Coordinates of C-alpha atoms in Angstrom, one line a residue:
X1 CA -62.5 -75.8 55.2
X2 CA -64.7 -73.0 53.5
X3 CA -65.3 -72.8 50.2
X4 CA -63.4 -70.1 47.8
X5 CA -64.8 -66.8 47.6
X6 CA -66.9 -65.5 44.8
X7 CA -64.0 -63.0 44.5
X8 CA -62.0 -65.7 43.7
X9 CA -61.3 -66.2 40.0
X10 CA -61.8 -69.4 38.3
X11 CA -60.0 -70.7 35.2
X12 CA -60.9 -73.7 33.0
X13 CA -58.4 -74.9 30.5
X14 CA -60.0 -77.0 27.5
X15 CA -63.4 -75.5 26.1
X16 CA -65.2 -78.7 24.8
X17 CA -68.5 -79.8 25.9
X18 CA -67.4 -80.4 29.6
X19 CA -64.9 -77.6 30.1
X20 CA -67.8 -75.6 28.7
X21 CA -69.9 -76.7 31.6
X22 CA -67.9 -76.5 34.0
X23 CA -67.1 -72.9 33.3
X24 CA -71.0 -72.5 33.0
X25 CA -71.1 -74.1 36.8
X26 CA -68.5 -71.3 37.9
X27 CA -70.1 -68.8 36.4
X28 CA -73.3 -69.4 37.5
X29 CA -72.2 -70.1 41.1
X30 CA -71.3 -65.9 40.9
X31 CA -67.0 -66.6 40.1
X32 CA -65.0 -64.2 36.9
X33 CA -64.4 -67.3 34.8
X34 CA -61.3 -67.5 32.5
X35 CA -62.0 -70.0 29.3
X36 CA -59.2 -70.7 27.5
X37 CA -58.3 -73.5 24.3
X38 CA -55.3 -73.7 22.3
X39 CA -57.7 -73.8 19.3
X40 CA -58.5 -70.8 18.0
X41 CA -62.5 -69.7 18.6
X42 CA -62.8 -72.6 20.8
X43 CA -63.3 -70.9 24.0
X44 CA -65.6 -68.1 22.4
X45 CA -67.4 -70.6 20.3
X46 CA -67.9 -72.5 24.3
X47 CA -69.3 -69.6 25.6
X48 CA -72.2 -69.1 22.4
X49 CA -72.8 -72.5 23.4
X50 CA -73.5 -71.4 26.9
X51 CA -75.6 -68.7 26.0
X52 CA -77.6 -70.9 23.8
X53 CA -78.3 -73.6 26.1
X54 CA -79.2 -71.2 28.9
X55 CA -81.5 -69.0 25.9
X56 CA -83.6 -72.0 26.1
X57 CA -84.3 -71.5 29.9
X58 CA -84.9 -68.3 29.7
X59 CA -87.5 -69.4 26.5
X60 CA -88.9 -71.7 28.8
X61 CA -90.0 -69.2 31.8
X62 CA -87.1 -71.4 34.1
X63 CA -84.1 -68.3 34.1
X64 CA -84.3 -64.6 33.7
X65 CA -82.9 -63.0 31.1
X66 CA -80.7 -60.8 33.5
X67 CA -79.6 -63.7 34.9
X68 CA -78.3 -65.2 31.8
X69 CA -76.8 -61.6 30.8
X70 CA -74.9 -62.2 34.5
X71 CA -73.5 -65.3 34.1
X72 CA -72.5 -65.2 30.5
X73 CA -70.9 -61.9 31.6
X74 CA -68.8 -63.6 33.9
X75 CA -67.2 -65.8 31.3
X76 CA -64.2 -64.6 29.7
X77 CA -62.6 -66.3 26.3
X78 CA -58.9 -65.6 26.4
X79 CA -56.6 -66.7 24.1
X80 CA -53.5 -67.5 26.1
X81 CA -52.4 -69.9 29.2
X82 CA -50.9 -66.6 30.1
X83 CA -54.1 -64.5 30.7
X84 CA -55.3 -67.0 33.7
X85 CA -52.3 -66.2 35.8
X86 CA -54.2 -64.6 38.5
X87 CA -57.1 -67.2 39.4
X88 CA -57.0 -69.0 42.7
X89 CA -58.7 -72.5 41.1
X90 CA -57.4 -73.5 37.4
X91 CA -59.2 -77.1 36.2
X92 CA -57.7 -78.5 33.5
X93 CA -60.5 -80.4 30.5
X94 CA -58.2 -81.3 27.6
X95 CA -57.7 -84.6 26.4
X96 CA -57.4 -87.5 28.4
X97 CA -53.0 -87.8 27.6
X98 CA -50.8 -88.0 30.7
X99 CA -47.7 -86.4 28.9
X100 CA -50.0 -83.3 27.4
X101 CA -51.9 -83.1 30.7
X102 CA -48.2 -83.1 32.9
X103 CA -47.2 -80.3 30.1
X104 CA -49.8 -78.1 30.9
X105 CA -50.2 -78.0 35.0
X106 CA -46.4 -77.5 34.5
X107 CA -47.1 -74.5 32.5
X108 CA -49.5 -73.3 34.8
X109 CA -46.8 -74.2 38.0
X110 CA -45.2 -71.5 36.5
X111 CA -47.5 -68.9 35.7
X112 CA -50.5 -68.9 38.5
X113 CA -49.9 -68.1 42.7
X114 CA -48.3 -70.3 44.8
X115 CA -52.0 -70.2 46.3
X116 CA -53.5 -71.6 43.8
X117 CA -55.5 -74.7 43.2
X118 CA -54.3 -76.8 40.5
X119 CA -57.4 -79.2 39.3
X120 CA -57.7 -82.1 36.9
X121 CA -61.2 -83.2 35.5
X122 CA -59.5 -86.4 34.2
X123 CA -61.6 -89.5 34.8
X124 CA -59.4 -92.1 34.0
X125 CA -55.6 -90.8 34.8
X126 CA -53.7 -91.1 38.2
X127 CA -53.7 -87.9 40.0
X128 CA -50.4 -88.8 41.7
X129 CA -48.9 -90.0 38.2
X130 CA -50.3 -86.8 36.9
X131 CA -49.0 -84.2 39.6
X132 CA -45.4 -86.3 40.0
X133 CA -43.2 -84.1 38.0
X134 CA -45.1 -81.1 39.6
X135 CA -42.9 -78.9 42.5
X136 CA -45.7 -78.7 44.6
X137 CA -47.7 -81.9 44.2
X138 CA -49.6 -80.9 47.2
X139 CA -51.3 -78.5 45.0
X140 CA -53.5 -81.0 42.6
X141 CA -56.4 -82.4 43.4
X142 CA -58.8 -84.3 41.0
X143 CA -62.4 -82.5 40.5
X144 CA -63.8 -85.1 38.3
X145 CA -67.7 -83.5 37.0
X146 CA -70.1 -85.6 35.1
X147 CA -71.0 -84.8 31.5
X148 CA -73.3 -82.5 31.5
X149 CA -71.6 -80.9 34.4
X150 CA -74.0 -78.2 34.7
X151 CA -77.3 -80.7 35.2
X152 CA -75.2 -84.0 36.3
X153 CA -74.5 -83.0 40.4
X154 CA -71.7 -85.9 41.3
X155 CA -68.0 -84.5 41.6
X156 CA -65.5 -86.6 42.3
X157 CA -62.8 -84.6 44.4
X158 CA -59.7 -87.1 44.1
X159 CA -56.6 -87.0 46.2
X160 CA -53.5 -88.0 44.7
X161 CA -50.5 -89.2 47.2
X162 CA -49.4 -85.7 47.6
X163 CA -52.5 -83.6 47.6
X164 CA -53.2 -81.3 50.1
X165 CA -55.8 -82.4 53.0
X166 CA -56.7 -78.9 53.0
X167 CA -56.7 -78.8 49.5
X168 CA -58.9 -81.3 49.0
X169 CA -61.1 -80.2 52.0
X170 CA -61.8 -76.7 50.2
X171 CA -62.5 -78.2 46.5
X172 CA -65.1 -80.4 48.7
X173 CA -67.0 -76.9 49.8
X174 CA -66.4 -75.1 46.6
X175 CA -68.4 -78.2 44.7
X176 CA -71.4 -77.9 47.3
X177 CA -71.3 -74.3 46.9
X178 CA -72.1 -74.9 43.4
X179 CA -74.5 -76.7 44.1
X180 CA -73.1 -80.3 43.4
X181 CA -72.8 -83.3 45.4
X182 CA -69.2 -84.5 45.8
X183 CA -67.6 -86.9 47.2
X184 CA -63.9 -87.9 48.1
X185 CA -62.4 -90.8 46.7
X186 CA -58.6 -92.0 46.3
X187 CA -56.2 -91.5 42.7
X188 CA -57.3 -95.7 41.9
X189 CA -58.1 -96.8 38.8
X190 CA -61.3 -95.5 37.9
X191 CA -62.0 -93.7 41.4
X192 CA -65.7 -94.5 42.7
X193 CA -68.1 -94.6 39.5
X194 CA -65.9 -96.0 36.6
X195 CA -65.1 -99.0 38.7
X196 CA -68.4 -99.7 40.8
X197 CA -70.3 -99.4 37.4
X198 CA -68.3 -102.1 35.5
X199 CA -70.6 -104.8 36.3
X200 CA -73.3 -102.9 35.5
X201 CA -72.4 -103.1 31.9
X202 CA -70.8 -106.3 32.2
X203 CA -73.2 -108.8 33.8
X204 CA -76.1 -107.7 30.8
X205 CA -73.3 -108.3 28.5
X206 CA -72.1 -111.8 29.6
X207 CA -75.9 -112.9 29.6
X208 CA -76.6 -111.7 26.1
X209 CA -73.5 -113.6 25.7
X210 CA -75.0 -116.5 27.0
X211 CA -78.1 -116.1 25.3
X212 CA -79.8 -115.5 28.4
X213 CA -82.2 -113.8 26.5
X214 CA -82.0 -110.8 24.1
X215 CA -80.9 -107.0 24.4
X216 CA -84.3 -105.5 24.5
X217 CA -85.6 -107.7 27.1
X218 CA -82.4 -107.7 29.1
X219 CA -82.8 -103.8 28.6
X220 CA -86.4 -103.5 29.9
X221 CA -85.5 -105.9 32.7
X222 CA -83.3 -103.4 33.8
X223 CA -85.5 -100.3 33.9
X224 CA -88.7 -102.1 34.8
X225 CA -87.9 -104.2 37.7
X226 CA -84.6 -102.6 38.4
X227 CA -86.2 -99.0 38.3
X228 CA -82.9 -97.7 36.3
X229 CA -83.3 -94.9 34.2
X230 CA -81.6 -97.0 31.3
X231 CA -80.4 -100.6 30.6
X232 CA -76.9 -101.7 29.8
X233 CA -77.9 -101.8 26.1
X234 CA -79.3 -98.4 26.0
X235 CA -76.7 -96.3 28.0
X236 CA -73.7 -98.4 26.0
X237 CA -75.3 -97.1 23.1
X238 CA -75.4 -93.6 24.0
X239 CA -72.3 -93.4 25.5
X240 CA -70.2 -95.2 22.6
X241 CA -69.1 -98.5 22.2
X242 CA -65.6 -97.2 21.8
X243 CA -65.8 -94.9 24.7
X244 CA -67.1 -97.5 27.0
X245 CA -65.2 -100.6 25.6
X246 CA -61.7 -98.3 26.1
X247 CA -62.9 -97.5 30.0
X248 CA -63.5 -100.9 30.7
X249 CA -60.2 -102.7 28.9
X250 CA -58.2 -99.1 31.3
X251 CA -59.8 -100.6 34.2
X252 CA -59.1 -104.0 33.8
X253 CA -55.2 -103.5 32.4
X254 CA -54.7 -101.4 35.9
X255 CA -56.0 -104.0 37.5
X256 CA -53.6 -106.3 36.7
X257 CA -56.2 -108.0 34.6
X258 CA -58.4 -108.7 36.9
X259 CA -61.1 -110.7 35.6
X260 CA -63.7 -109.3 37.6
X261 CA -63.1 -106.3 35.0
X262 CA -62.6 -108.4 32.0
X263 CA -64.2 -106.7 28.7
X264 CA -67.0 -107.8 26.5
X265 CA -66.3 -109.6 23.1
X266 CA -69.4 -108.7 21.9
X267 CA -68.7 -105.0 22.4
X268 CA -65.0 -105.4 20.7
X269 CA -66.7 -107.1 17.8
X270 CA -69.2 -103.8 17.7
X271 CA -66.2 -101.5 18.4
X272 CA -64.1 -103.4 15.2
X273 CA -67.8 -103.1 13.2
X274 CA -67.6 -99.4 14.0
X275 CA -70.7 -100.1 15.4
X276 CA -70.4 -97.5 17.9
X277 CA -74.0 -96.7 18.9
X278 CA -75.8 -93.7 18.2
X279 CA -73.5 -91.5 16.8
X280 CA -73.0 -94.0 14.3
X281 CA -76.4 -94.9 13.7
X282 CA -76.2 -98.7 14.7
X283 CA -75.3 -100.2 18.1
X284 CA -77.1 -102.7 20.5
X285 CA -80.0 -101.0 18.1
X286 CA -80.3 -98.9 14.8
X287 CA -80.8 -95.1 15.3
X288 CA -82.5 -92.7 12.3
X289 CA -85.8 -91.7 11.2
X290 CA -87.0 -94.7 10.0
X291 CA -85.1 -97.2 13.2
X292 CA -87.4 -99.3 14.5
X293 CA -86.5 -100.2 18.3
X294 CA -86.7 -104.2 19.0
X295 CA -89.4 -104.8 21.5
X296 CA -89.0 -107.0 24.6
X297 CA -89.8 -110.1 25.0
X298 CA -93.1 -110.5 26.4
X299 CA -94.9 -113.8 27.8
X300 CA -98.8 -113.2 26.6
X301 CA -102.0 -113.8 28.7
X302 CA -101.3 -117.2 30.7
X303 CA -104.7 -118.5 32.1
X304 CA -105.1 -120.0 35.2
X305 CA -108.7 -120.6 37.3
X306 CA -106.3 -120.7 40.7
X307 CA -107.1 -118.0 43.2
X308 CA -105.3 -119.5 46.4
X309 CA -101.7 -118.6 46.8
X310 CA -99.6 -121.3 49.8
X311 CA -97.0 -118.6 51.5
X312 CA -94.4 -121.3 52.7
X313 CA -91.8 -119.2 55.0
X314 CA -90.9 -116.0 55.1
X315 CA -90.6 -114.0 51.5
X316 CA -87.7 -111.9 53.0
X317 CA -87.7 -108.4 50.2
X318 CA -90.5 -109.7 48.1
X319 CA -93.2 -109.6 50.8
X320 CA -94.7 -106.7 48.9
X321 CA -95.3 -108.9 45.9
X322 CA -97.2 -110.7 47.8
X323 CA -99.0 -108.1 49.2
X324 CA -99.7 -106.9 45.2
X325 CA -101.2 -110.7 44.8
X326 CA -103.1 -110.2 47.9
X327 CA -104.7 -106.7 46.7
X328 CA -105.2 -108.6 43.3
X329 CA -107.7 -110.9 45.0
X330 CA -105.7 -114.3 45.6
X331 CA -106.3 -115.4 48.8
X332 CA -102.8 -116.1 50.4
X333 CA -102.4 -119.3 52.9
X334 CA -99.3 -118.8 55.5
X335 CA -97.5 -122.0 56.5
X336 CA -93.9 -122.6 57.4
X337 CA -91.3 -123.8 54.6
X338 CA -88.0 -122.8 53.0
X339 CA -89.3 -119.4 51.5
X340 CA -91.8 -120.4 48.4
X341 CA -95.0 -120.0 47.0
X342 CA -97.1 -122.1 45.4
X343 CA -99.5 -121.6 43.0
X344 CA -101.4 -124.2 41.0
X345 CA -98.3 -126.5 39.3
X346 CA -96.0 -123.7 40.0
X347 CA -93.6 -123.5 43.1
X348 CA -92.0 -119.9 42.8
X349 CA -89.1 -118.7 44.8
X350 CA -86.6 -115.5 44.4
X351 CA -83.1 -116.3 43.1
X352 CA -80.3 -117.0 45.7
X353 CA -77.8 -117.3 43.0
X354 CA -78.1 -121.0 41.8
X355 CA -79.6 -122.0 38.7
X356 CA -83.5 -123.1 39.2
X357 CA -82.2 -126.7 37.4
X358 CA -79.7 -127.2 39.9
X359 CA -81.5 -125.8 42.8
X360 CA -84.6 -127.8 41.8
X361 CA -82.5 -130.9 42.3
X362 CA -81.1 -130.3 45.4
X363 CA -84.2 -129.5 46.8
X364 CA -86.0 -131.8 45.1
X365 CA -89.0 -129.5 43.9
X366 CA -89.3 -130.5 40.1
X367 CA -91.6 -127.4 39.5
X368 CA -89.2 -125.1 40.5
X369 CA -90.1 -121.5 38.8
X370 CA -86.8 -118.5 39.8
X371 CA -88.4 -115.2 40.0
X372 CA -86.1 -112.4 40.0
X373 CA -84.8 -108.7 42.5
X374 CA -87.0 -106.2 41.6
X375 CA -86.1 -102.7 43.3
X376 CA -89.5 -102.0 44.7
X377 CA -91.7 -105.4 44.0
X378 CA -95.3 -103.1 44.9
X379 CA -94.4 -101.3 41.7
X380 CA -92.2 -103.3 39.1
X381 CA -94.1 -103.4 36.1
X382 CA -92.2 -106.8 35.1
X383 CA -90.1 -109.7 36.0
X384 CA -87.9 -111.9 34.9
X385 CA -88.3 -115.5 35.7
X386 CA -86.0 -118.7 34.9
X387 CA -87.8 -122.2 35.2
X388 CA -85.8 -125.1 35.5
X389 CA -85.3 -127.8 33.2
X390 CA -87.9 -130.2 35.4
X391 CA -90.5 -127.8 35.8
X392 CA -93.7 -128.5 33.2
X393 CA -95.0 -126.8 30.7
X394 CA -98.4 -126.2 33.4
X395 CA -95.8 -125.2 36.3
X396 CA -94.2 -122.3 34.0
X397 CA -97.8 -121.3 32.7
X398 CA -99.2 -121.1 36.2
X399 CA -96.0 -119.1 37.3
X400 CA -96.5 -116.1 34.0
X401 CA -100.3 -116.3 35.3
X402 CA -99.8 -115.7 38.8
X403 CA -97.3 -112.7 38.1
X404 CA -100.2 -111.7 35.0
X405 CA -102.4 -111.1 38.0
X406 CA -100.6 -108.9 39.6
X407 CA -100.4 -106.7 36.4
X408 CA -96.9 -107.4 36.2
X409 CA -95.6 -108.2 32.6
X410 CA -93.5 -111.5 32.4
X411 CA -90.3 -111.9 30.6
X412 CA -89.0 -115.9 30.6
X413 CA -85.5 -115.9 30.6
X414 CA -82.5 -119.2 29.9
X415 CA -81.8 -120.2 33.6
X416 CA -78.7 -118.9 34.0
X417 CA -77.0 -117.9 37.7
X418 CA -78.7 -115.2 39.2
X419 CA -81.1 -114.0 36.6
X420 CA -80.5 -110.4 35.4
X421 CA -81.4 -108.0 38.4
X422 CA -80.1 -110.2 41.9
X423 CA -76.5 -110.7 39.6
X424 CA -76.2 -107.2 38.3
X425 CA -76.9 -106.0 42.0
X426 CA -75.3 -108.3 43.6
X427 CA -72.2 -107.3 41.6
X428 CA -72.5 -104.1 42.1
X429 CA -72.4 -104.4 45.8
X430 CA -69.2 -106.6 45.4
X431 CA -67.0 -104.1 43.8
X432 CA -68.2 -101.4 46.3
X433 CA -67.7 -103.4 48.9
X434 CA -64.2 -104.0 48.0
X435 CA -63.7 -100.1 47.5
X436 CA -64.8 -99.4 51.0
X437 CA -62.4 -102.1 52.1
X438 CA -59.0 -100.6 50.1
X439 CA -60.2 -97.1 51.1
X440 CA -61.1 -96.0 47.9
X441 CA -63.8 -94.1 49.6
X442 CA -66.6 -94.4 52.6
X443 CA -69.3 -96.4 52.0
X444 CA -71.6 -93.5 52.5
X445 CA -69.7 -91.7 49.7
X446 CA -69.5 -95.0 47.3
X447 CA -73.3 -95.1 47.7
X448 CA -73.5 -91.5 46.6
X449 CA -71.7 -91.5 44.2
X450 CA -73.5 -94.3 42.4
X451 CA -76.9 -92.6 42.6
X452 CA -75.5 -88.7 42.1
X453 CA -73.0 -89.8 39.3
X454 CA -75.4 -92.5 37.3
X455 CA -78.9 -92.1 38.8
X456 CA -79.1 -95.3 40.1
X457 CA -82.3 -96.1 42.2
X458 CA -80.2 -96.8 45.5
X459 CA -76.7 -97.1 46.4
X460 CA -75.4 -100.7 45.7
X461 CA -74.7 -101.0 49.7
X462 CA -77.2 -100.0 50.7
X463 CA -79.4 -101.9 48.4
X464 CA -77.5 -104.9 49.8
X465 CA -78.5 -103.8 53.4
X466 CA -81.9 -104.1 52.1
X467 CA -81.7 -107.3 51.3
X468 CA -81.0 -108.9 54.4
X469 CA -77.5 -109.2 56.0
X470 CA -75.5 -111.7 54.2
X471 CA -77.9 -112.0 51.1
X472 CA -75.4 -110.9 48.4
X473 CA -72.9 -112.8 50.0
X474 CA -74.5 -116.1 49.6
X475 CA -76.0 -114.8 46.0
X476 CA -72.2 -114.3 45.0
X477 CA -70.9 -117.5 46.6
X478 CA -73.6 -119.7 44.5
X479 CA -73.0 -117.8 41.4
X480 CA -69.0 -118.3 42.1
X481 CA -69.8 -121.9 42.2
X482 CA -71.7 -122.2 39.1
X483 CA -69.7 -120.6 37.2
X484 CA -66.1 -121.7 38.7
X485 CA -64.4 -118.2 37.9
X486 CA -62.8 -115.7 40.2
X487 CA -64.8 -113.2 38.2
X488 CA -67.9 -114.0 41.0
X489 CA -65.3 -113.6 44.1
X490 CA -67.2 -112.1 47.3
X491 CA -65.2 -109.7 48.5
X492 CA -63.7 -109.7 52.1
X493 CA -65.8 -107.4 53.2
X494 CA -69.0 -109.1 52.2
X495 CA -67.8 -111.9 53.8
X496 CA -66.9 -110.2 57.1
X497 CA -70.4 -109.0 57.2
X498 CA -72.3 -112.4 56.2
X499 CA -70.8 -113.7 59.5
X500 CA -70.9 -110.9 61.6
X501 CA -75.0 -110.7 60.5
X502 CA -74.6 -106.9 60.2
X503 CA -74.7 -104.6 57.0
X504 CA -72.8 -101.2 55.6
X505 CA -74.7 -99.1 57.5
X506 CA -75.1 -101.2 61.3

C-alpha cells in the first residue's frame, strides 16, 4: 500500500513530550498537523517546545531557518476534539488508561471520515481490547514511536484482531515516509521491544542480586564488551525505576506470571525508597553537581614473563581474541583439544553456560579460568572472567595478565551461570526466539526492532546466528540446569534449530 499523501491531514491527540514529537515527525515529513490537549495551553505550549528544539538546529548550522518557519507553520494548536474532524490519520498520546483511551477513539468514531485512520501510540495496552467497543475495529492500528520520536526511528505498527491489513499496510509506508523504520508486530503483551528487552534489565539485576559483582562493573561490562550504548544500571536510571519496574510487573501479570518475566526486588525496594533514578536524584547511582559516579571494578597490572599461548581446538567467536594476543606479540601454539587456551597456570575457555567450579570438575581442569561474549572480541576494551573455586591464586593472575596484554581491562566476577554478557544474550535471543515462534513478528522485524528501538549492537537472532548454530541453546540448557528454574527455559524454537544445525536466518 502507498503511503498517505502530504495532502492528507494529520491529527495528534495528547500534546506531551511524545505527542509533541510525533506532531514534529508529521510536520516535518510536509502533512497540516492538528495538535490538540484537553489542557488548556498544552498544545500551543507543545508547539513552542518544537520551535525551540528545532531553534537549536538551526543555531547549530544543521536546519534552515525557512525550514523551521515551514514545519512549525504546519502545526496547528486547536482547542477541541472537534476541530480534527477532517484528517485522514488521528494518533492518539494521552495517558496510558484503557477506559479514557476507549472514550476518546469513540469520540473521534464519531466525529472524523469513515476513511480515516484511527491510531494508538499506546506501548503497553491491547490494541484489540482498545478498539473492541469501536464500530469499525478494522480502523485502529497501533503506531507505537519511541521517545524522542522525532530522533528515535523504530515504530511499531501493531495490528489488533480486527485491524485492517490494508490499514496496517499503509501506516507501514506512511512511517518510512517519515523517515522511520517500522516494523509489524501483533496486539501481545508488550509487542516486540517491551518484551524482547525484559532480560536485558533482568539478568544484570538478578546478578547484582547475587552479588555477582557490583552495578558499575556489571554496568561497564555491558557497554565495553557488549558494545551497548548503556548498561542495565544506567538506562534503569534514566528511564525511572517506577516506569521500568511498572512495565516489567504489566508484562509478567499478562503473562500469566511467567517467570521468565518475573520483576526485580531490588528495583521494588528502590521504587518503595522513591529511589527512582535521576529524576529523583538517587538510583542505581546519585545524580547532582557534586555525584560522584562509582567506578568499575578493575583488576590492576597482573605480571606474567609467559609469552607462548597453547590454542587447544577451535575458539569458535573468540578467534579474534586470539588474533589481538597474536598482534600483542604471544606466540600462539595450535593443537587439538576441547576449545581452550592455556597460558602459564591459567587454562581459559569462553562460557557455555555452566559455572567454571562445576565445569572445572567435570572436566577435570582445576585451573579452570571462564572468560566471557564480547560483541566484537578485536575491540572490547574489557572482560569479564569467573575462575572457579579450584583454580590458584597463579592460574587467575596469569589469566588478568594474558587479557592485560591484549590491552583489554579485566573485571573478576563471582562465578555465577553464564557470566554477564553470554546470559544477557543468550536471553535475549530466547524471548525473541519465542516471539518469532507465536508470530509476534518475523525474525527479521524482531531483530530490527531491537537495534532501531534500543540501539542495540545486533539483533539478538542474529547475534545468536553468530555464535554458531545451537550455541545459545546449549548456553540456556546449562544455565536451566544450574539454576533449576523455568525462568532459563530454551524456547522451542531454539531447540528446533540446535538439532536441525541451522540458524534464524539459514
Amino acid at each position: 500500500m502507498p503511503a498517505l499523501d502530504t495532502q492528507t491531514k494529520v491529527a495528534v491527540v495528547g500534546a506531551g513530550a511524545m505527542g509533541s514529537g510525533i506532531a514534529q515527525v508529521a510536520a516535518q515529513a510536509g502533512h497540516q498537523v492538528y495538535l490538540h490537549d484537553q489542557r488548556e495551553g498544552a498544545a500551543e505550549a507543545g508547539r513552542d517546545g518544537i520551535a525551540k528544539q528545532l531553534q537549536r538546529r538551526v543555531d547549530k548550522g544543521k536546519m534552515q531557518q525557512q525550514e523551521l518557519d515551514d514545519v512549525i507553520g504546519r502545526i496547528h494548536p486547536v482547542a477541541k476534539l472537534d476541530d480534527v474532524a477532517d484528517a485522514g490519520l488521528v494518533i492518539e498520546a494521552i495517558i496510558e488508561d484503557l477506559q479514557i483511551k476507549r472514550q476518546l477513539l469513540a469520540s473521534l468514531e464519531d466525529l472524523c471520515t469513515a476513511d480515516a485512520i484511527l491510531a494508538t501510540n499506546t506501548s503497553s495496552i491491547s490494541v484489540t481490547a482498545l478498539g473492541a467497543d469501536m464500530s469499525k475495529p478494522e480502523r485502529l492500528v497501533g503506531m507505537h514511536f519511541f521517545n524522542p520520536a522525532p530522533l528515535m526511528a523504530l515504530v511499531e505498527v501493531v495490528m489488533g484482531l480486527a485491524t485492517s491489513k490494508t490499514v496496517a499496510d499503509t501506516v507501514h509506508a506512511t512511517a518510512t515516509a517519515w523517515g522511520k523504520k517500522p516494523v509489524y508486530a501483533t496486539s501481545t503483551p508488550g509487542f516486540i521491544v517491551n518484551r524482547v528487552a525484559r532480560p536485558f534489565y533482568a539478568e544484570s539485576l538478578r546478578l547484582l542480586q547475587e552479588q555477582a559483582t557490583d552495578a558499575a562493573t556489571l554496568d561497564a561490562i555491558i557497554r565495553e564488551a557488549g558494545q551497548f550504548r548503556m548498561g542495565a544500571f544506567e538506562l534503569t536510571d534514566l528511564i525511572g525505576h517506577d516506569v521500568n519496574y511498572a512495565v516489567t510487573s504489566s508484562v509478567f501479570n499478562s503473562y500469566y506470571q511467567d517467570p521468565r518475566f518475573l520483576p526485580s526486588l531490588i528495583q521494588k525496594e528502590l521504587v518503595e525508597a522513591g529511589r527512582l533514578g535521576r529524576k529523583s536524584g538517587q538510583g542505581f547511582y546519585p545524580y547532582g553537581e557534586s555525584a560522584e559516579k562509582p567506578q568499575p571494578k578493575t583488576e590492576p597490572a597482573h605480571q606474567s614473563d609467559e609469552s607462548v599461548i597453547i590454542a587447544e581446538g577451535n575458539p569458535g567467536v573468540a578467534a579474534p581474541l586470539l588474533e589481538r594476543l597474536k598482534a600483542a606479540g604471544l606466540t600462539i601454539i595450535e593443537r587439538d583439544g576441547p576449545g581452550q587456551i592455556r597460558f602459564g597456570d591459567a587454562v581459559l575457555a569462553l562460557t557455555d553456560g555452566r559455572m567454571a567450579t562445576e565445569r572445572a570438575a567435570c572436566e577435570g581442569v582445576a585451573n579452570l579460568v571462564l572468560f566471557d561474549l564480547a560483541f566484537d572480541y578485536s575491540k572490547a576494551s574489557r572482560l569479564a572472567l569467573a575462575p572457579a573455586d579450584q583454580a590458584s591464586d597463579a592460574a587467575v593472575s596469569c589469566a588478568c595478565a594474558l587479557l592485560q596484554k591484549a590491552g583489554i581491562e579485566v573485571s573478576l566476577i563471582a562465578d555465577r551461570p553464564g557470566l554477564v554478557i553470554m546470559r544477557t544474550v543468550a536471553m535475549l535471543a530466547n524471548e525473541a526466539a519465542d516471539a518469532a515462534l507465536h508470530g509476534v513478528a518475523t525474525v527479521a522485524d524482531i531483530d530490527l526492532a531491537m537495534k532501531a528501538g534500543l540501539n542495540y549492537p545486533d539483533g539478538p537472532l542474529s547475534w545468536s546466528d553468530r555464535l554458531g548454530a545451537g550455541h545459545v541453546f546449549k548456553v540456556l540448557t546449562n544455565i536451566q540446569t544450574s539454576y533449576a528454574e523455568d525462568r532459563y527455559r530454551p524456547a522451542l524454537l531454539l531447540r528446533k534449530n540446535a538439532f536441525a544445525q541451522k540458524g534464524f536466518y539459514s
